[in-house]
Amino acid sequence: MINLNVNQKAYQVDADPNMPLLWVIRDIIGLTGTKYGCGVAQCGACVVHLNGEAVRSCVTKVSRAEGQKIVTIEGLSADNNHPAQVAWNEENVPQCGYCHSGQIMSAAVLLKENPNPTDDDIDSAMAGNICRCGTYLRIRKAIHLAAEIQRKESASK
């Protein structure tokens, strides 16, 4: 049995320690917001947070995540009010939507580490996330908006 903490909930899963975290999250725990895109850590659809860092869950062994804090798109906020989620909606970023859980999870880490990113910062941080529909300009615009929302929320506290 492997002990996991996913979205602040404890799980005991019976899985091969070498199984990718993605399959444990989706198939055993039942959280399907994290997507399978390529299986080789090249597209970013499977990004989750492991102790606050963006990781590709398709190549992260579940044994690496044991006892660590895992956050999926379902746990990023209680009611979809994370600044990145709000901005994604306001800017109508998704087209097909398949990549966007990974995009948002990557953007959330960027905003945590850099609350005022430049276009170059955004392009660099998001370079490993592929959008088949090509919504990159809307993604960049949404990240700028999310940074603005985050700054306003911080100022009002």
mmCIF file of N, CA and C in Angstrom, residues 3-87:
data_model
loop_
_atom_site.group_PDB
_atom_site.id
_atom_site.type_symbol
_atom_site.label_atom_id
_atom_site.label_comp_id
_atom_site.label_asym_id
_atom_site.label_seq_id
_atom_site.Cartn_x
_atom_site.Cartn_y
_atom_site.Cartn_z
ATOM 1 N N ASN A 3 0.853 5.379 0.581
ATOM 2 C CA ASN A 3 0.111 6.474 1.212
ATOM 3 C C ASN A 3 0.324 7.764 0.433
ATOM 4 N N LEU A 4 -0.774 8.359 -0.006
ATOM 5 C CA LEU A 4 -0.711 9.598 -0.772
ATOM 6 C C LEU A 4 -1.577 10.667 -0.118
ATOM 7 N N ASN A 5 -1.150 11.912 -0.296
ATOM 8 C CA ASN A 5 -1.921 13.070 0.134
ATOM 9 C C ASN A 5 -2.253 13.856 -1.128
ATOM 10 N N VAL A 6 -3.482 13.712 -1.594
ATOM 11 C CA VAL A 6 -3.913 14.369 -2.822
ATOM 12 C C VAL A 6 -5.015 15.364 -2.480
ATOM 13 N N ASN A 7 -4.763 16.611 -2.785
ATOM 14 C CA ASN A 7 -5.733 17.686 -2.530
ATOM 15 C C ASN A 7 -6.183 17.685 -1.067
ATOM 16 N N GLN A 8 -5.213 17.504 -0.182
ATOM 17 C CA GLN A 8 -5.416 17.531 1.262
ATOM 18 C C GLN A 8 -6.268 16.386 1.781
ATOM 19 N N LYS A 9 -6.361 15.307 0.988
ATOM 20 C CA LYS A 9 -7.052 14.102 1.431
ATOM 21 C C LYS A 9 -6.066 12.941 1.414
ATOM 22 N N ALA A 10 -6.149 12.098 2.434
ATOM 23 C CA ALA A 10 -5.260 10.939 2.527
ATOM 24 C C ALA A 10 -5.861 9.764 1.754
ATOM 25 N N TYR A 11 -5.007 9.098 0.995
ATOM 26 C CA TYR A 11 -5.401 7.909 0.240
ATOM 27 C C TYR A 11 -4.381 6.815 0.493
ATOM 28 N N GLN A 12 -4.853 5.595 0.599
ATOM 29 C CA GLN A 12 -3.994 4.419 0.599
ATOM 30 C C GLN A 12 -4.323 3.680 -0.676
ATOM 31 N N VAL A 13 -3.332 3.541 -1.549
ATOM 32 C CA VAL A 13 -3.588 2.896 -2.828
ATOM 33 C C VAL A 13 -2.742 1.639 -2.970
ATOM 34 N N ASP A 14 -3.331 0.661 -3.576
ATOM 35 C CA ASP A 14 -2.641 -0.590 -3.876
ATOM 36 C C ASP A 14 -2.179 -0.490 -5.322
ATOM 37 N N ALA A 15 -0.941 -0.078 -5.513
ATOM 38 C CA ALA A 15 -0.415 0.134 -6.859
ATOM 39 C C ALA A 15 1.054 -0.248 -6.905
ATOM 40 N N ASP A 16 1.502 -0.622 -8.076
ATOM 41 C CA ASP A 16 2.922 -0.880 -8.300
ATOM 42 C C ASP A 16 3.668 0.426 -8.037
ATOM 43 N N PRO A 17 4.740 0.412 -7.249
ATOM 44 C CA PRO A 17 5.480 1.648 -6.962
ATOM 45 C C PRO A 17 6.011 2.347 -8.213
ATOM 46 N N ASN A 18 6.149 1.620 -9.309
ATOM 47 C CA ASN A 18 6.644 2.211 -10.559
ATOM 48 C C ASN A 18 5.528 2.758 -11.450
ATOM 49 N N MET A 19 4.273 2.581 -11.034
ATOM 50 C CA MET A 19 3.153 3.094 -11.834
ATOM 51 C C MET A 19 3.239 4.616 -11.896
ATOM 52 N N PRO A 20 3.000 5.204 -13.064
ATOM 53 C CA PRO A 20 2.975 6.663 -13.141
ATOM 54 C C PRO A 20 1.892 7.258 -12.238
ATOM 55 N N LEU A 21 2.235 8.333 -11.577
ATOM 56 C CA LEU A 21 1.307 9.022 -10.699
ATOM 57 C C LEU A 21 0.017 9.375 -11.433
ATOM 58 N N LEU A 22 0.108 9.725 -12.702
ATOM 59 C CA LEU A 22 -1.073 10.071 -13.490
ATOM 60 C C LEU A 22 -2.128 8.977 -13.426
ATOM 61 N N TRP A 23 -1.716 7.734 -13.591
ATOM 62 C CA TRP A 23 -2.691 6.631 -13.629
ATOM 63 C C TRP A 23 -3.273 6.374 -12.247
ATOM 64 N N VAL A 24 -2.488 6.596 -11.214
ATOM 65 C CA VAL A 24 -3.023 6.456 -9.862
ATOM 66 C C VAL A 24 -4.076 7.538 -9.624
ATOM 67 N N ILE A 25 -3.758 8.768 -9.983
ATOM 68 C CA ILE A 25 -4.695 9.882 -9.791
ATOM 69 C C ILE A 25 -5.980 9.638 -10.569
ATOM 70 N N ARG A 26 -5.855 9.267 -11.827
ATOM 71 C CA ARG A 26 -7.033 9.112 -12.687
ATOM 72 C C ARG A 26 -7.788 7.800 -12.444
ATOM 73 N N ASP A 27 -7.063 6.687 -12.473
ATOM 74 C CA ASP A 27 -7.727 5.389 -12.502
ATOM 75 C C ASP A 27 -8.009 4.789 -11.130
ATOM 76 N N ILE A 28 -7.187 5.093 -10.154
ATOM 77 C CA ILE A 28 -7.400 4.513 -8.829
ATOM 78 C C ILE A 28 -8.154 5.497 -7.931
ATOM 79 N N ILE A 29 -7.701 6.745 -7.885
ATOM 80 C CA ILE A 29 -8.352 7.739 -7.029
ATOM 81 C C ILE A 29 -9.609 8.296 -7.698
ATOM 82 N N GLY A 30 -9.601 8.396 -9.023
ATOM 83 C CA GLY A 30 -10.792 8.830 -9.746
ATOM 84 C C GLY A 30 -10.877 10.312 -10.052
ATOM 85 N N LEU A 31 -9.762 11.018 -9.952
ATOM 86 C CA LEU A 31 -9.730 12.439 -10.308
ATOM 87 C C LEU A 31 -9.280 12.550 -11.758
ATOM 88 N N THR A 32 -10.175 12.936 -12.643
ATOM 89 C CA THR A 32 -9.875 12.876 -14.076
ATOM 90 C C THR A 32 -9.585 14.232 -14.714
ATOM 91 N N GLY A 33 -9.409 15.267 -13.907
ATOM 92 C CA GLY A 33 -9.075 16.577 -14.465
ATOM 93 C C GLY A 33 -7.674 16.628 -15.044
ATOM 94 N N THR A 34 -6.761 15.859 -14.490
ATOM 95 C CA THR A 34 -5.398 15.771 -15.011
ATOM 96 C C THR A 34 -5.437 14.864 -16.228
ATOM 97 N N LYS A 35 -4.889 15.317 -17.335
ATOM 98 C CA LYS A 35 -5.045 14.609 -18.608
ATOM 99 C C LYS A 35 -3.789 13.859 -19.036
ATOM 100 N N TYR A 36 -4.002 12.820 -19.820
ATOM 101 C CA TYR A 36 -2.925 12.097 -20.490
ATOM 102 C C TYR A 36 -2.793 12.701 -21.875
ATOM 103 N N GLY A 37 -1.583 13.128 -22.207
ATOM 104 C CA GLY A 37 -1.364 13.700 -23.528
ATOM 105 C C GLY A 37 -0.372 12.906 -24.347
ATOM 106 N N CYS A 38 0.813 12.663 -23.773
ATOM 107 C CA CYS A 38 1.875 12.028 -24.567
ATOM 108 C C CYS A 38 2.535 10.854 -23.863
ATOM 109 N N GLY A 39 2.579 10.868 -22.563
ATOM 110 C CA GLY A 39 3.213 9.794 -21.812
ATOM 111 C C GLY A 39 4.722 9.888 -21.699
ATOM 112 N N VAL A 40 5.309 10.948 -22.232
ATOM 113 C CA VAL A 40 6.763 11.102 -22.204
ATOM 114 C C VAL A 40 7.199 12.496 -21.714
ATOM 115 N N ALA A 41 6.347 13.168 -20.971
ATOM 116 C CA ALA A 41 6.653 14.459 -20.351
ATOM 117 C C ALA A 41 6.977 15.563 -21.349
ATOM 118 N N GLN A 42 6.359 15.524 -22.513
ATOM 119 C CA GLN A 42 6.651 16.529 -23.523
ATOM 120 C C GLN A 42 5.526 17.532 -23.776
ATOM 121 N N CYS A 43 4.309 17.235 -23.286
ATOM 122 C CA CYS A 43 3.196 18.110 -23.657
ATOM 123 C C CYS A 43 2.630 18.944 -22.509
ATOM 124 N N GLY A 44 2.763 18.489 -21.266
ATOM 125 C CA GLY A 44 2.296 19.250 -20.121
ATOM 126 C C GLY A 44 0.841 19.047 -19.733
ATOM 127 N N ALA A 45 0.100 18.214 -20.438
ATOM 128 C CA ALA A 45 -1.308 17.996 -20.092
ATOM 129 C C ALA A 45 -1.472 17.358 -18.719
ATOM 130 N N CYS A 46 -0.439 16.679 -18.249
ATOM 131 C CA CYS A 46 -0.514 15.904 -17.000
ATOM 132 C C CYS A 46 0.087 16.629 -15.798
ATOM 133 N N VAL A 47 0.340 17.922 -15.889
ATOM 134 C CA VAL A 47 1.014 18.640 -14.799
ATOM 135 C C VAL A 47 0.156 18.654 -13.541
ATOM 136 N N VAL A 48 0.798 18.284 -12.435
ATOM 137 C CA VAL A 48 0.246 18.413 -11.086
ATOM 138 C C VAL A 48 1.318 19.082 -10.236
ATOM 139 N N HIS A 49 0.960 19.467 -9.033
ATOM 140 C CA HIS A 49 1.940 20.035 -8.108
ATOM 141 C C HIS A 49 2.370 18.953 -7.127
ATOM 142 N N LEU A 50 3.655 18.826 -6.955
ATOM 143 C CA LEU A 50 4.239 17.923 -5.967
ATOM 144 C C LEU A 50 5.065 18.801 -5.036
ATOM 145 N N ASN A 51 4.571 19.003 -3.824
ATOM 146 C CA ASN A 51 5.198 19.919 -2.873
ATOM 147 C C ASN A 51 5.383 21.317 -3.467
ATOM 148 N N GLY A 52 4.393 21.758 -4.222
ATOM 149 C CA GLY A 52 4.416 23.107 -4.777
ATOM 150 C C GLY A 52 5.151 23.266 -6.094
ATOM 151 N N GLU A 53 5.757 22.210 -6.588
ATOM 152 C CA GLU A 53 6.465 22.260 -7.868
ATOM 153 C C GLU A 53 5.631 21.600 -8.959
ATOM 154 N N ALA A 54 5.693 22.134 -10.163
ATOM 155 C CA ALA A 54 4.989 21.532 -11.294
ATOM 156 C C ALA A 54 5.770 20.304 -11.764
ATOM 157 N N VAL A 55 5.100 19.153 -11.788
ATOM 158 C CA VAL A 55 5.730 17.919 -12.267
ATOM 159 C C VAL A 55 4.834 17.264 -13.304
ATOM 160 N N ARG A 56 5.457 16.507 -14.174
ATOM 161 C CA ARG A 56 4.731 15.754 -15.195
ATOM 162 C C ARG A 56 4.347 14.402 -14.592
ATOM 163 N N SER A 57 3.092 14.235 -14.291
ATOM 164 C CA SER A 57 2.647 13.034 -13.587
ATOM 165 C C SER A 57 2.700 11.783 -14.453
ATOM 166 N N CYS A 58 2.820 11.947 -15.763
ATOM 167 C CA CYS A 58 2.887 10.767 -16.640
ATOM 168 C C CYS A 58 4.220 10.036 -16.514
ATOM 169 N N VAL A 59 5.249 10.710 -16.002
ATOM 170 C CA VAL A 59 6.557 10.065 -15.840
ATOM 171 C C VAL A 59 7.038 10.078 -14.389
ATOM 172 N N THR A 60 6.207 10.572 -13.485
ATOM 173 C CA THR A 60 6.552 10.579 -12.067
ATOM 174 C C THR A 60 6.032 9.297 -11.444
ATOM 175 N N LYS A 61 6.939 8.490 -10.928
ATOM 176 C CA LYS A 61 6.523 7.239 -10.286
ATOM 177 C C LYS A 61 5.734 7.560 -9.025
ATOM 178 N N VAL A 62 4.695 6.783 -8.788
ATOM 179 C CA VAL A 62 3.874 7.007 -7.596
ATOM 180 C C VAL A 62 4.717 6.880 -6.327
ATOM 181 N N SER A 63 5.749 6.057 -6.352
ATOM 182 C CA SER A 63 6.606 5.906 -5.167
ATOM 183 C C SER A 63 7.300 7.223 -4.810
ATOM 184 N N ARG A 64 7.602 8.052 -5.799
ATOM 185 C CA ARG A 64 8.222 9.354 -5.543
ATOM 186 C C ARG A 64 7.259 10.291 -4.810
ATOM 187 N N ALA A 65 5.972 10.102 -5.033
ATOM 188 C CA ALA A 65 4.967 10.985 -4.455
ATOM 189 C C ALA A 65 4.487 10.549 -3.079
ATOM 190 N N GLU A 66 4.907 9.369 -2.646
ATOM 191 C CA GLU A 66 4.442 8.875 -1.348
ATOM 192 C C GLU A 66 4.848 9.838 -0.236
ATOM 193 N N GLY A 67 3.857 10.205 0.579
ATOM 194 C CA GLY A 67 4.108 11.090 1.702
ATOM 195 C C GLY A 67 4.299 12.554 1.320
ATOM 196 N N GLN A 68 4.184 12.869 0.045
ATOM 197 C CA GLN A 68 4.357 14.241 -0.422
ATOM 198 C C GLN A 68 2.985 14.901 -0.584
ATOM 199 N N LYS A 69 2.980 16.205 -0.725
ATOM 200 C CA LYS A 69 1.745 16.950 -0.938
ATOM 201 C C LYS A 69 1.492 17.062 -2.447
ATOM 202 N N ILE A 70 0.425 16.425 -2.900
ATOM 203 C CA ILE A 70 0.054 16.427 -4.322
ATOM 204 C C ILE A 70 -1.185 17.297 -4.490
ATOM 205 N N VAL A 71 -1.164 18.176 -5.483
ATOM 206 C CA VAL A 71 -2.338 18.986 -5.798
ATOM 207 C C VAL A 71 -2.639 18.812 -7.280
ATOM 208 N N THR A 72 -3.886 18.471 -7.571
ATOM 209 C CA THR A 72 -4.355 18.361 -8.956
ATOM 210 C C THR A 72 -5.203 19.584 -9.270
ATOM 211 N N ILE A 73 -5.658 19.695 -10.499
ATOM 212 C CA ILE A 73 -6.515 20.816 -10.879
ATOM 213 C C ILE A 73 -7.767 20.867 -10.006
ATOM 214 N N GLU A 74 -8.263 19.717 -9.581
ATOM 215 C CA GLU A 74 -9.454 19.697 -8.727
ATOM 216 C C GLU A 74 -9.190 20.307 -7.358
ATOM 217 N N GLY A 75 -7.938 20.324 -6.918
ATOM 218 C CA GLY A 75 -7.601 20.843 -5.607
ATOM 219 C C GLY A 75 -6.928 22.196 -5.619
ATOM 220 N N LEU A 76 -6.775 22.793 -6.792
ATOM 221 C CA LEU A 76 -6.090 24.091 -6.874
ATOM 222 C C LEU A 76 -6.843 25.160 -6.097
ATOM 223 N N SER A 77 -8.167 25.111 -6.124
ATOM 224 C CA SER A 77 -8.988 26.033 -5.348
ATOM 225 C C SER A 77 -10.293 25.331 -4.999
ATOM 226 N N ALA A 78 -10.938 25.839 -3.972
ATOM 227 C CA ALA A 78 -12.175 25.203 -3.501
ATOM 228 C C ALA A 78 -13.331 25.378 -4.483
ATOM 229 N N ASP A 79 -13.360 26.512 -5.156
ATOM 230 C CA ASP A 79 -14.496 26.778 -6.040
ATOM 231 C C ASP A 79 -14.074 27.431 -7.367
ATOM 232 N N ASN A 80 -12.976 26.959 -7.893
ATOM 233 C CA ASN A 80 -12.455 27.464 -9.179
ATOM 234 C C ASN A 80 -12.175 28.958 -9.157
ATOM 235 N N ASN A 81 -11.723 29.451 -7.998
ATOM 236 C CA ASN A 81 -11.465 30.887 -7.897
ATOM 237 C C ASN A 81 -9.981 31.228 -7.802
ATOM 238 N N HIS A 82 -9.102 30.283 -8.130
ATOM 239 C CA HIS A 82 -7.681 30.629 -8.208
ATOM 240 C C HIS A 82 -7.547 31.691 -9.299
ATOM 241 N N PRO A 83 -6.682 32.678 -9.107
ATOM 242 C CA PRO A 83 -6.545 33.726 -10.125
ATOM 243 C C PRO A 83 -6.339 33.207 -11.547
ATOM 244 N N ALA A 84 -5.597 32.120 -11.706
ATOM 245 C CA ALA A 84 -5.396 31.568 -13.057
ATOM 246 C C ALA A 84 -6.706 31.017 -13.612
ATOM 247 N N GLN A 85 -7.491 30.357 -12.782
ATOM 248 C CA GLN A 85 -8.773 29.817 -13.249
ATOM 249 C C GLN A 85 -9.735 30.941 -13.623
ATOM 250 N N VAL A 86 -9.777 31.974 -12.806
ATOM 251 C CA VAL A 86 -10.640 33.124 -13.087
ATOM 252 C C VAL A 86 -10.216 33.782 -14.400
ATOM 253 N N ALA A 87 -8.912 34.013 -14.545
ATOM 254 C CA ALA A 87 -8.402 34.665 -15.756
ATOM 255 C C ALA A 87 -8.638 33.816 -16.999
#
